[in-house]
Amino acid sequence: MIKHFEITDSELRNKIKNAEICFGGNQKLKIYGTLKCSSGKRMKRENRVFFSSEIEAKENGFRPCGHCMKTEYQNWKNGLI
């Protein structure tokens, strides 16, 4: 897990470009989603974290976003995950 305020913008762009970062999350709400999610783009920088995979996000106690990851969210909500 990489916190947004601990990484420079250029380092972040390089990691996204090299597919080292694939998901973003809200540290306070414990929600993760895709990098293109409009909900994720609105969150405060100090709450934003990044993950290389869904597994990493789940290992850190995050749940899927109900906006950009509807199927995964429904599975989580119904207790299938």
mmCIF file of C-alpha atoms in Angstrom:
data_model
loop_
_atom_site.group_PDB
_atom_site.id
_atom_site.type_symbol
_atom_site.label_atom_id
_atom_site.label_comp_id
_atom_site.label_asym_id
_atom_site.label_seq_id
_atom_site.Cartn_x
_atom_site.Cartn_y
_atom_site.Cartn_z
ATOM 1 C CA MET A 1 0.000 0.000 0.000
ATOM 2 C CA ILE A 2 1.361 3.374 -1.041
ATOM 3 C CA LYS A 3 -0.019 6.545 0.522
ATOM 4 C CA HIS A 4 -0.543 9.390 -1.961
ATOM 5 C CA PHE A 5 1.146 12.032 0.179
ATOM 6 C CA GLU A 6 4.303 9.857 0.459
ATOM 7 C CA ILE A 7 4.935 9.734 -3.308
ATOM 8 C CA THR A 8 5.606 12.470 -5.854
ATOM 9 C CA ASP A 9 3.278 12.971 -8.803
ATOM 10 C CA SER A 10 5.967 11.922 -11.311
ATOM 11 C CA GLU A 11 6.724 8.725 -9.358
ATOM 12 C CA LEU A 12 3.009 7.991 -9.231
ATOM 13 C CA ARG A 13 2.588 8.458 -12.991
ATOM 14 C CA ASN A 14 5.561 6.146 -13.655
ATOM 15 C CA LYS A 15 4.184 3.434 -11.373
ATOM 16 C CA ILE A 16 0.764 3.621 -13.048
ATOM 17 C CA LYS A 17 2.375 3.561 -16.493
ATOM 18 C CA ASN A 18 4.464 0.493 -15.527
ATOM 19 C CA ALA A 19 1.358 -1.228 -14.059
ATOM 20 C CA GLU A 20 2.869 -1.248 -10.561
ATOM 21 C CA ILE A 21 -0.280 0.538 -9.349
ATOM 22 C CA CYS A 22 -3.658 -0.714 -10.569
ATOM 23 C CA PHE A 23 -6.140 0.299 -7.843
ATOM 24 C CA GLY A 24 -6.758 3.265 -5.590
ATOM 25 C CA GLY A 25 -8.461 3.413 -2.234
ATOM 26 C CA ASN A 26 -9.763 5.626 0.526
ATOM 27 C CA GLN A 27 -7.835 4.952 3.721
ATOM 28 C CA LYS A 28 -10.528 6.344 6.053
ATOM 29 C CA LEU A 29 -13.465 4.537 4.445
ATOM 30 C CA LYS A 30 -11.495 1.348 3.643
ATOM 31 C CA ILE A 31 -12.837 1.245 0.054
ATOM 32 C CA TYR A 32 -10.799 0.460 -3.079
ATOM 33 C CA GLY A 33 -11.635 0.820 -6.764
ATOM 34 C CA THR A 34 -10.271 1.413 -10.231
ATOM 35 C CA LEU A 35 -8.073 4.404 -10.964
ATOM 36 C CA LYS A 36 -10.702 5.792 -13.367
ATOM 37 C CA CYS A 37 -13.523 5.817 -10.798
ATOM 38 C CA SER A 38 -15.171 9.232 -10.469
ATOM 39 C CA SER A 39 -15.752 8.642 -6.754
ATOM 40 C CA GLY A 40 -12.072 7.957 -6.216
ATOM 41 C CA LYS A 41 -11.020 11.057 -8.104
ATOM 42 C CA ARG A 42 -13.015 13.238 -5.690
ATOM 43 C CA MET A 43 -11.387 11.983 -2.489
ATOM 44 C CA LYS A 44 -8.874 14.043 -0.553
ATOM 45 C CA ARG A 45 -5.210 13.430 -1.282
ATOM 46 C CA GLU A 46 -4.421 12.660 2.382
ATOM 47 C CA ASN A 47 -7.003 9.812 2.353
ATOM 48 C CA ARG A 48 -5.875 8.281 -0.965
ATOM 49 C CA VAL A 49 -3.798 5.092 -1.104
ATOM 50 C CA PHE A 50 -2.720 2.877 -3.991
ATOM 51 C CA PHE A 51 -2.493 -0.894 -4.474
ATOM 52 C CA SER A 52 -0.830 -3.135 -7.017
ATOM 53 C CA SER A 53 -3.659 -5.698 -6.911
ATOM 54 C CA GLU A 54 -7.103 -6.475 -5.519
ATOM 55 C CA ILE A 55 -5.520 -9.083 -3.269
ATOM 56 C CA GLU A 56 -3.288 -6.445 -1.666
ATOM 57 C CA ALA A 57 -6.305 -4.187 -1.064
ATOM 58 C CA LYS A 58 -8.307 -7.017 0.518
ATOM 59 C CA GLU A 59 -5.336 -8.046 2.682
ATOM 60 C CA ASN A 60 -5.298 -4.491 4.058
ATOM 61 C CA GLY A 61 -8.995 -4.729 4.979
ATOM 62 C CA PHE A 62 -10.476 -2.724 2.096
ATOM 63 C CA ARG A 63 -13.791 -3.522 0.373
ATOM 64 C CA PRO A 64 -14.692 -3.022 -3.325
ATOM 65 C CA CYS A 65 -16.235 0.249 -4.514
ATOM 66 C CA GLY A 66 -19.967 0.037 -5.211
ATOM 67 C CA HIS A 67 -19.645 2.561 -8.041
ATOM 68 C CA CYS A 68 -16.884 1.216 -10.312
ATOM 69 C CA MET A 69 -16.744 -2.435 -9.166
ATOM 70 C CA LYS A 70 -20.436 -3.332 -8.963
ATOM 71 C CA THR A 71 -20.083 -7.118 -9.310
ATOM 72 C CA GLU A 72 -17.259 -7.378 -6.772
ATOM 73 C CA TYR A 73 -19.179 -5.086 -4.411
ATOM 74 C CA GLN A 74 -22.345 -7.211 -4.647
ATOM 75 C CA ASN A 75 -20.305 -10.357 -3.956
ATOM 76 C CA TRP A 76 -18.724 -8.656 -0.932
ATOM 77 C CA LYS A 77 -22.099 -7.378 0.276
ATOM 78 C CA ASN A 78 -23.683 -10.830 -0.030
ATOM 79 C CA GLY A 79 -20.792 -12.406 1.852
ATOM 80 C CA LEU A 80 -19.402 -14.324 -1.122
ATOM 81 C CA ILE A 81 -15.926 -12.874 -0.681
#
